[in-house]
Short mmCIF file of C-alpha atoms in Angstrom, two decimals:
data_model
loop_
_atom_site.label_atom_id
_atom_site.label_comp_id
_atom_site.label_asym_id
_atom_site.label_seq_id
_atom_site.Cartn_x
_atom_site.Cartn_y
_atom_site.Cartn_z
CA MET A 4 245.44 -155.56 -18.65
CA LEU A 5 243.03 -153.44 -20.69
CA LYS A 6 245.98 -152.24 -22.87
CA LEU A 7 245.88 -155.66 -24.38
CA PHE A 8 242.76 -154.63 -26.35
CA SER A 9 244.52 -151.87 -28.11
CA GLU A 10 247.65 -153.85 -28.96
CA VAL A 11 248.23 -155.02 -32.49
CA VAL A 12 250.64 -157.52 -34.15
CA PRO A 13 252.00 -157.59 -37.78
CA ALA A 14 249.33 -159.04 -40.08
CA ARG A 15 251.81 -160.88 -42.49
CA PRO A 16 252.57 -163.95 -40.23
CA ILE A 17 248.83 -164.16 -39.28
CA LYS A 18 247.83 -164.14 -42.85
CA LEU A 19 250.31 -166.86 -43.61
CA ILE A 20 248.86 -169.02 -40.82
CA GLU A 21 245.40 -168.11 -42.14
CA ARG A 22 246.28 -169.55 -45.52
CA LEU A 23 247.69 -172.68 -44.16
CA VAL A 24 244.68 -173.25 -41.86
CA GLY A 25 242.33 -172.59 -44.86
CA TRP A 26 244.13 -175.17 -47.00
CA ILE A 27 243.99 -177.65 -44.11
CA CYS A 28 240.22 -177.11 -43.76
CA LEU A 29 239.87 -177.64 -47.52
CA VAL A 30 241.78 -180.91 -47.47
CA ARG A 31 240.00 -181.99 -44.31
CA LEU A 32 236.72 -181.84 -46.37
CA ILE A 33 237.83 -185.12 -48.07
CA GLU A 34 237.98 -186.96 -44.73
CA GLU A 35 234.62 -185.43 -43.76
CA TYR A 36 232.97 -186.58 -47.00
CA ARG A 37 234.40 -190.15 -46.42
CA VAL A 38 233.08 -190.32 -42.81
CA ILE A 39 229.80 -188.53 -43.40
CA SER A 40 228.91 -190.75 -46.32
CA ARG A 41 229.28 -193.80 -43.94
CA VAL A 42 227.63 -192.23 -40.85
CA LEU A 43 224.47 -190.61 -42.49
CA VAL A 44 223.28 -193.63 -44.33
CA PRO A 45 219.98 -195.09 -42.89
CA GLN A 46 221.60 -198.47 -41.86
CA SER A 47 224.10 -196.64 -39.63
CA LEU A 48 223.07 -196.13 -35.95
CA HIS A 49 222.61 -192.43 -34.94
CA PHE A 50 224.58 -191.22 -31.80
CA PRO A 51 223.15 -187.80 -30.94
CA VAL A 52 225.52 -185.21 -29.49
CA ILE A 53 222.51 -183.25 -28.23
CA GLU A 54 219.40 -185.25 -27.58
CA GLY A 55 216.61 -184.14 -29.92
CA LEU A 56 218.89 -182.48 -32.47
CA PRO A 57 217.86 -184.07 -35.77
CA SER A 58 220.43 -185.69 -37.97
CA LEU A 59 220.92 -184.89 -41.55
CA THR A 60 220.05 -186.74 -44.73
CA LEU A 61 222.92 -187.25 -47.30
CA GLY A 62 221.29 -184.61 -49.54
CA GLN A 63 221.34 -182.01 -46.78
CA ALA A 64 224.90 -182.98 -45.94
CA ALA A 65 225.81 -182.36 -49.56
CA ILE A 66 224.77 -178.74 -48.98
CA VAL A 67 226.73 -178.41 -45.78
CA LEU A 68 229.84 -179.86 -47.45
CA ALA A 69 229.43 -177.55 -50.44
CA LEU A 70 229.29 -174.55 -48.07
CA TRP A 71 232.38 -175.91 -46.27
CA PHE A 72 234.29 -176.17 -49.59
CA GLY A 73 233.39 -172.61 -50.67
CA ALA A 74 234.22 -171.05 -47.31
CA ALA A 75 237.43 -172.98 -46.96
CA LEU A 76 238.57 -172.17 -50.49
CA ALA A 77 237.82 -168.48 -49.90
CA PHE A 78 239.63 -168.50 -46.55
CA ALA A 79 242.67 -170.32 -48.00
CA ILE A 80 243.09 -167.76 -50.88
CA GLY A 81 242.39 -164.83 -48.50
CA TRP A 82 239.19 -163.81 -50.25
CA LYS A 83 236.56 -162.03 -48.11
CA THR A 84 237.89 -163.69 -45.06
CA ARG A 85 235.63 -161.69 -42.78
CA ILE A 86 232.66 -163.62 -44.30
CA SER A 87 234.35 -166.87 -45.33
CA GLY A 88 236.00 -167.29 -41.88
CA PRO A 89 232.69 -167.19 -39.77
CA VAL A 90 230.91 -169.35 -42.36
CA LEU A 91 233.80 -171.91 -42.34
CA ALA A 92 233.86 -171.93 -38.50
CA MET A 93 230.10 -172.33 -38.29
CA VAL A 94 229.73 -175.13 -40.88
CA MET A 95 232.61 -177.11 -39.43
CA GLY A 96 231.29 -176.41 -35.89
CA TYR A 97 227.77 -177.60 -36.96
CA THR A 98 229.13 -180.92 -38.30
CA LEU A 99 230.58 -181.60 -34.80
CA MET A 100 226.98 -181.49 -33.42
CA ILE A 101 225.33 -183.74 -35.86
CA ASP A 102 226.42 -187.03 -34.51
CA GLN A 103 229.08 -188.31 -32.08
CA GLN A 104 230.61 -190.29 -34.90
CA LEU A 105 231.42 -187.01 -36.60
CA TYR A 106 233.02 -185.38 -33.64
CA PHE A 107 236.83 -184.84 -33.97
CA SER A 108 238.92 -182.87 -31.59
CA HIS A 109 241.14 -181.59 -34.43
CA LEU A 110 238.07 -180.28 -36.29
CA TYR A 111 236.92 -178.46 -33.07
CA LEU A 112 240.41 -176.95 -32.79
CA LEU A 113 240.39 -175.87 -36.51
CA CYS A 114 236.94 -174.20 -35.88
CA LEU A 115 238.32 -172.23 -32.97
CA ILE A 116 241.50 -171.27 -34.92
CA VAL A 117 239.45 -169.99 -37.84
CA LEU A 118 237.16 -168.07 -35.59
CA LEU A 119 239.97 -166.35 -33.68
CA LEU A 120 242.02 -165.57 -36.87
CA THR A 121 238.95 -163.95 -38.27
CA LEU A 122 238.31 -161.91 -35.14
CA ALA A 123 241.92 -160.74 -35.25
CA LYS A 124 240.96 -158.60 -38.25
CA ALA A 125 237.65 -157.50 -37.07
CA GLY A 126 237.24 -153.60 -37.51
CA ILE A 127 240.63 -153.28 -39.12
CA ALA A 128 240.88 -152.17 -42.75
CA SER A 129 241.79 -155.10 -45.07
CA GLU A 130 244.93 -153.34 -46.40
CA SER A 131 246.29 -152.80 -42.88
CA ASN A 132 249.65 -154.32 -41.96
CA PHE A 133 248.34 -155.12 -38.45
CA VAL A 134 245.83 -157.25 -36.65
CA TRP A 135 244.43 -157.24 -33.12
CA ARG A 136 246.70 -159.08 -30.54
CA TRP A 137 243.93 -160.22 -28.23
CA PRO A 138 242.56 -163.04 -30.48
CA ILE A 139 246.13 -164.14 -31.01
CA LEU A 140 246.66 -164.34 -27.25
CA LEU A 141 243.48 -166.43 -27.06
CA LEU A 142 244.92 -168.76 -29.74
CA GLN A 143 248.07 -169.16 -27.67
CA ILE A 144 246.20 -169.91 -24.51
CA GLN A 145 243.95 -172.28 -26.48
CA LEU A 146 247.01 -174.36 -27.47
CA SER A 147 247.91 -174.67 -23.77
CA ILE A 148 244.36 -175.60 -22.81
CA VAL A 149 244.43 -178.41 -25.43
CA TYR A 150 247.71 -179.83 -24.23
CA PHE A 151 246.84 -179.41 -20.56
CA PHE A 152 243.44 -181.16 -20.62
CA SER A 153 244.67 -183.73 -23.05
CA ALA A 154 247.23 -184.67 -20.46
CA VAL A 155 245.04 -184.51 -17.47
CA SER A 156 242.25 -186.49 -19.06
CA LYS A 157 244.82 -189.33 -19.62
CA VAL A 158 245.36 -189.71 -15.99
CA ASN A 159 243.17 -192.86 -15.66
CA SER A 160 243.68 -196.54 -15.26
CA VAL A 161 242.82 -197.47 -18.89
CA TYR A 162 245.31 -195.11 -20.32
CA LEU A 163 248.11 -195.55 -17.69
CA ARG A 164 247.88 -199.33 -18.16
CA GLY A 165 248.55 -198.89 -21.91
CA TYR A 166 245.24 -199.96 -23.20
CA MET A 167 244.66 -196.98 -25.44
CA LEU A 168 248.17 -197.06 -26.85
CA GLY A 169 248.15 -200.77 -27.26
CA ALA A 170 244.93 -200.62 -29.25
CA ASN A 171 245.97 -197.74 -31.40
CA LEU A 172 249.70 -198.33 -32.20
CA ARG A 173 250.74 -199.72 -35.49
CA LYS A 174 250.61 -203.48 -35.25
CA ASP A 175 253.91 -203.81 -37.38
CA LEU A 176 255.94 -202.22 -34.62
CA PRO A 177 258.38 -204.32 -32.73
CA GLY A 178 256.86 -206.68 -30.16
CA VAL A 179 258.76 -205.18 -27.22
CA VAL A 180 256.61 -202.03 -27.65
CA PHE A 181 253.47 -204.00 -26.79
CA THR A 182 254.73 -205.31 -23.37
CA PRO A 183 252.75 -203.87 -20.48
CA ARG A 184 255.73 -202.16 -18.92
CA MET A 185 256.63 -200.42 -22.23
CA LEU A 186 253.08 -199.38 -22.89
CA THR A 187 252.79 -197.92 -19.44
CA THR A 188 256.12 -196.06 -19.83
CA LEU A 189 254.99 -194.64 -23.17
CA ALA A 190 251.67 -193.66 -21.66
CA VAL A 191 253.35 -191.78 -18.81
CA ALA A 192 255.77 -190.21 -21.17
CA SER A 193 253.01 -188.85 -23.44
CA ILE A 194 251.36 -187.20 -20.42
CA VAL A 195 254.61 -185.63 -19.36
CA ILE A 196 255.32 -184.23 -22.81
CA GLU A 197 251.81 -182.83 -23.07
CA LEU A 198 252.16 -181.12 -19.75
CA PHE A 199 255.57 -179.71 -20.63
CA LEU A 200 254.03 -178.42 -24.00
CA ALA A 201 251.11 -176.83 -21.99
CA GLY A 202 253.46 -174.68 -20.08
CA ALA A 203 256.89 -174.43 -22.05
CA PHE A 204 255.66 -172.03 -24.69
CA TRP A 205 255.18 -169.40 -22.01
CA VAL A 206 258.75 -169.60 -20.78
CA ARG A 207 261.12 -167.65 -23.06
CA ASN A 208 264.01 -170.11 -22.45
CA LEU A 209 261.99 -173.13 -23.16
CA ARG A 210 260.12 -171.97 -26.34
CA LYS A 211 262.50 -173.29 -28.86
CA SER A 212 262.76 -176.62 -26.93
CA ALA A 213 258.97 -176.70 -26.94
CA VAL A 214 258.75 -176.32 -30.77
CA VAL A 215 261.20 -179.26 -31.22
CA VAL A 216 259.47 -181.44 -28.65
CA GLY A 217 256.08 -180.54 -30.03
CA VAL A 218 256.87 -181.21 -33.70
CA LEU A 219 258.61 -184.57 -32.80
CA PHE A 220 255.73 -185.59 -30.52
CA HIS A 221 253.05 -184.88 -33.11
CA PHE A 222 254.94 -186.56 -35.97
CA THR A 223 255.96 -189.52 -33.84
CA MET A 224 252.22 -190.04 -33.21
CA VAL A 225 251.32 -189.79 -36.94
CA LEU A 226 254.06 -192.36 -37.77
CA THR A 227 253.49 -194.81 -34.99
CA LEU A 228 249.72 -194.91 -34.58
CA THR A 229 247.50 -197.05 -36.75
CA PRO A 230 247.04 -195.76 -40.37
CA SER A 231 243.31 -195.50 -39.86
CA VAL A 232 243.82 -192.56 -37.56
CA ALA A 233 246.94 -191.10 -39.10
CA ALA A 234 245.00 -188.58 -41.23
CA GLN A 235 243.18 -187.25 -38.23
CA LEU A 236 246.53 -186.93 -36.24
CA LEU A 237 248.21 -185.16 -39.11
CA PHE A 238 245.35 -182.57 -39.24
CA PHE A 239 245.69 -182.16 -35.49
CA ALA A 240 249.51 -181.85 -35.70
CA ILE A 241 249.28 -179.18 -38.36
CA ALA A 242 246.51 -177.27 -36.50
CA CYS A 243 248.57 -177.27 -33.27
CA ILE A 244 251.92 -176.43 -34.97
CA SER A 245 250.36 -173.59 -36.93
CA ILE A 246 249.93 -171.85 -33.40
CA TYR A 247 253.59 -172.25 -32.50
CA PRO A 248 254.94 -169.17 -34.41
CA LEU A 249 252.50 -166.90 -32.44
CA PHE A 250 254.64 -167.37 -29.38
CA PHE A 251 257.67 -165.72 -31.14
CA LEU A 252 255.90 -162.37 -31.51
CA GLN A 253 257.88 -159.77 -29.66
CA LYS A 254 256.73 -156.51 -28.39
CA GLN A 255 258.13 -153.35 -30.03
CA GLU A 256 257.29 -150.05 -28.54
CA ASN A 257 256.99 -147.62 -31.47
CA ASP A 258 254.64 -145.33 -33.28
CA LEU A 259 254.07 -147.34 -36.49
CA VAL A 260 250.42 -147.93 -35.72
CA ALA A 261 249.56 -144.19 -36.06
CA THR A 262 250.80 -144.31 -39.64
CA GLN A 263 248.75 -147.39 -40.61
CA THR A 264 245.47 -147.18 -42.64
CA MET A 265 243.03 -148.44 -40.02
CA ASP A 266 239.36 -147.54 -39.51
CA VAL A 267 239.66 -147.69 -35.64
CA PRO A 268 241.53 -145.46 -33.24
CA LEU A 269 244.84 -147.03 -32.40
CA ASP A 270 246.74 -143.98 -31.32
CA ARG A 271 247.71 -145.61 -28.10
CA GLY A 272 248.31 -148.98 -29.50
CA LYS A 273 251.43 -151.11 -29.16
CA VAL A 274 252.90 -152.94 -32.05
CA ILE A 275 254.24 -156.48 -31.44
CA GLY A 276 256.62 -157.65 -34.17
CA ILE A 277 257.64 -161.16 -34.96
CA GLY A 278 261.14 -162.03 -33.69
CA MET B 3 236.40 -139.62 -29.24
CA PRO B 4 239.56 -140.41 -27.17
CA GLY B 5 238.90 -141.94 -23.85
CA SER B 6 235.27 -142.76 -24.44
CA VAL B 7 234.02 -146.31 -23.67
CA THR B 8 231.52 -147.60 -26.18
CA LEU B 9 229.58 -150.94 -26.48
CA ALA B 10 231.66 -151.72 -29.45
CA SER B 11 234.97 -151.19 -27.66
CA ARG B 12 233.74 -153.42 -24.74
CA LEU B 13 232.83 -156.30 -27.02
CA PRO B 14 236.38 -157.56 -27.42
CA ILE B 15 236.78 -157.50 -23.65
CA VAL B 16 233.60 -159.38 -23.11
CA PHE B 17 234.42 -161.95 -25.79
CA PHE B 18 237.91 -162.49 -24.45
CA PHE B 19 236.75 -163.37 -20.91
CA LEU B 20 233.68 -165.27 -22.02
CA TYR B 21 235.82 -167.38 -24.43
CA LEU B 22 238.31 -168.18 -21.71
CA ALA B 23 235.64 -168.97 -19.30
CA VAL B 24 233.94 -171.50 -21.53
CA GLN B 25 237.23 -173.01 -22.83
CA ILE B 26 238.43 -173.62 -19.23
CA ALA B 27 234.99 -174.51 -17.57
CA LEU B 28 233.87 -176.94 -20.27
CA PRO B 29 236.90 -179.22 -20.13
CA VAL B 30 236.96 -179.05 -16.28
CA TYR B 31 233.27 -180.03 -16.21
CA ARG B 32 233.98 -182.84 -18.78
CA LEU B 33 236.76 -184.24 -16.51
CA LEU B 34 233.99 -184.81 -13.87
CA GLN B 35 232.07 -186.90 -16.26
CA PRO B 36 232.76 -190.46 -17.36
CA ARG B 37 235.70 -190.41 -19.98
CA PRO B 38 236.07 -190.06 -22.78
CA THR B 39 233.71 -187.41 -23.77
CA ARG B 40 233.49 -184.49 -26.35
CA PHE B 41 234.67 -180.81 -26.13
CA GLY B 42 237.10 -181.63 -23.40
CA TRP B 43 240.28 -182.43 -25.28
CA GLN B 44 240.17 -186.01 -24.16
CA MET B 45 241.82 -187.54 -27.17
CA TYR B 46 242.61 -191.25 -26.80
CA SER B 47 242.29 -190.87 -22.98
CA ALA B 48 240.00 -193.81 -22.48
CA ALA B 49 237.39 -195.96 -24.24
CA SER B 50 233.71 -196.09 -23.75
CA VAL B 51 233.11 -198.86 -26.29
CA PRO B 52 233.43 -202.54 -25.68
CA SER B 53 236.26 -204.77 -26.91
CA ARG B 54 233.92 -207.71 -27.54
CA VAL B 55 230.19 -208.10 -28.03
CA TRP B 56 227.86 -211.15 -28.17
CA ILE B 57 224.17 -211.45 -29.12
CA MET B 58 222.20 -213.99 -27.08
CA SER B 59 219.25 -215.58 -28.76
CA GLY B 60 217.65 -218.07 -26.44
CA ASP B 61 220.54 -220.47 -25.66
CA ARG B 62 222.60 -219.46 -28.67
CA LEU B 63 225.46 -216.96 -28.28
CA GLN B 64 226.90 -215.15 -31.35
CA GLU B 65 229.84 -212.92 -31.37
CA ILE B 66 229.66 -209.73 -33.47
CA SER B 67 232.00 -206.90 -34.10
CA PRO B 68 231.75 -204.07 -31.61
CA GLY B 69 231.50 -201.72 -34.65
CA SER B 70 228.45 -203.43 -36.10
CA TYR B 71 225.79 -200.96 -37.35
CA ILE B 72 228.26 -198.00 -36.67
CA GLY B 73 229.38 -195.94 -39.62
CA ASN B 74 232.49 -194.44 -37.84
CA PHE B 75 233.48 -196.43 -34.79
CA ARG B 76 235.17 -194.28 -32.26
CA SER B 77 236.40 -194.96 -28.80
CA ASP B 78 234.34 -192.07 -27.28
CA LEU B 79 230.91 -193.04 -28.49
CA GLU B 80 228.11 -193.47 -25.88
CA TRP B 81 228.00 -197.12 -27.00
CA GLU B 82 226.07 -198.48 -23.88
CA ARG B 83 223.43 -195.75 -24.15
CA TYR B 84 222.66 -196.06 -27.95
CA ALA B 85 224.07 -199.22 -29.31
CA LEU B 86 222.54 -201.68 -26.81
CA PRO B 87 218.88 -200.80 -27.42
CA HIS B 88 219.67 -200.65 -31.09
CA LEU B 89 221.14 -204.08 -31.22
CA CYS B 90 218.01 -205.49 -29.46
CA ARG B 91 215.81 -203.77 -32.08
CA VAL B 92 217.59 -204.95 -35.18
CA ARG B 93 218.59 -208.54 -34.10
CA SER B 94 215.38 -210.33 -34.28
CA GLY B 95 215.14 -212.93 -31.54
CA ALA B 96 217.81 -211.38 -29.40
CA THR B 97 217.12 -211.81 -25.71
CA ALA B 98 220.27 -210.18 -24.45
CA VAL B 99 223.47 -208.50 -25.48
CA ARG B 100 226.62 -209.42 -23.56
CA TYR B 101 229.68 -207.22 -23.81
CA LEU B 102 233.25 -206.85 -22.33
CA MET B 103 234.51 -203.44 -21.66
CA PRO B 104 238.23 -202.59 -21.93
CA LEU B 105 240.26 -204.17 -19.09
CA ASP B 106 237.08 -205.37 -17.45
CA ALA B 107 237.26 -209.09 -16.19
CA VAL B 108 233.49 -209.37 -16.02
CA VAL B 109 231.12 -209.63 -18.98
CA ARG B 110 228.19 -207.29 -18.62
CA GLU B 111 224.69 -208.18 -19.86
CA TYR B 112 221.88 -206.05 -21.18
CA ARG B 113 218.50 -207.62 -21.43
CA CYS B 114 216.42 -206.94 -24.49
#
C-alpha cells in the first residue's frame, strides 16, 4: 500500500487535463459573475452556508472574481501552477461558502480537481515528465464518490415519483415524457446509471462501456434538462469526463524514473504509463 | 537518505487518508440530514423549496413567486429557515405566510 506514495504517472496527460480544467474554470467565471451580481445585491435575501460568516459586498466580490480570473488563466496556460492552482481552488472554494445561492456541486468538484492536480506535481521538478500517482488515484476515487452519493441521495419519494425530473426537464419535450410512469422510469434509470458509473470504471472489462455510458448520460442531461441549468450541467459533465482518461493509465514496471530530473528520491518508484 | 521516514514523506500519506475520510464521511453524514443539502453530491435529489407561496394580510391572501427576494433560486436552499422570517419582515401587514411543499397535500402556515 505504501508503495503507492512512491509511484508516478506520465505528466503529459495530466497536464492536458490541467489545461482543460483551467479553461473550464475560466469560462465558469462568466456564470459566477452572472449569479453573484444577482445574489449579492442588498434586495436579495442572504442564505448563509455557515451561520455568522459574513456575506460580501459587490465591491469585495469583484476582487474575488479578479483573483479567480488571474489564477484560472495562469492555471489554463500552465504558468506557475503550483501557486495558481491552490489560489484558484481556494477562491472557488470560498465562493461556495458565501451563500447557499452560490453553492454548485460542479464548482465544488472543480475545486477538488484543481487541488488534486496541483498536488500531483508537489515536490517534483517542473520539467519532469512524471507526476505523483496518489493524487490521481484520489481523483479517480472522487469520481466514484460523486456518482455513488448522487445515486444514493436520489433514493427518496420526491425523486422516485419524478418530481425533480418533471420540474427540470425541458418543457418542449413530448408530453409522454411527463407522465408519472415515464418520470418514475427515468428517475430509476438515472439512479441505476449513476451506480453503474460509480463502480464500472474500476472493472477493466467495463471501463470503455463506462466512458460511453457516462458521456451519453451527461450530454443527455445537458440536452434534455431546462436551459436555465444547461450551463451548470455542461460544466459538471466536462469536470466528470475530464477524470475518465485517468482510469486508462497502465502500470509499467521499468527504470525510467531514475533517469528523470526530479528533486525527490524516486529510486524505487514505479512508472504508470497511459494505455 | 534511503529508507528514512521524514515528516515531509508522511504528509502525502496523511493527506491521502484524511481526504478520503472527509470525502466519504461528509456525504454519509449529509445523507442522514434532510435532503437536499450541500457538500454531499445530492444534485437534483429533492427540493427544500415550496412550489407555491401565499402572503396572508388579515383576510386577504396574495400568491407570490417562490423565488421572490431570492437572487438565485435553487431547489436546495434552506427556504423555510431563512425566507419565511424575511417575507414577514419585508411584506408590511403580513400576518402569515402559507406555502405548499413539493408533493405535499397540506398547505403549511408560518405565522409572522
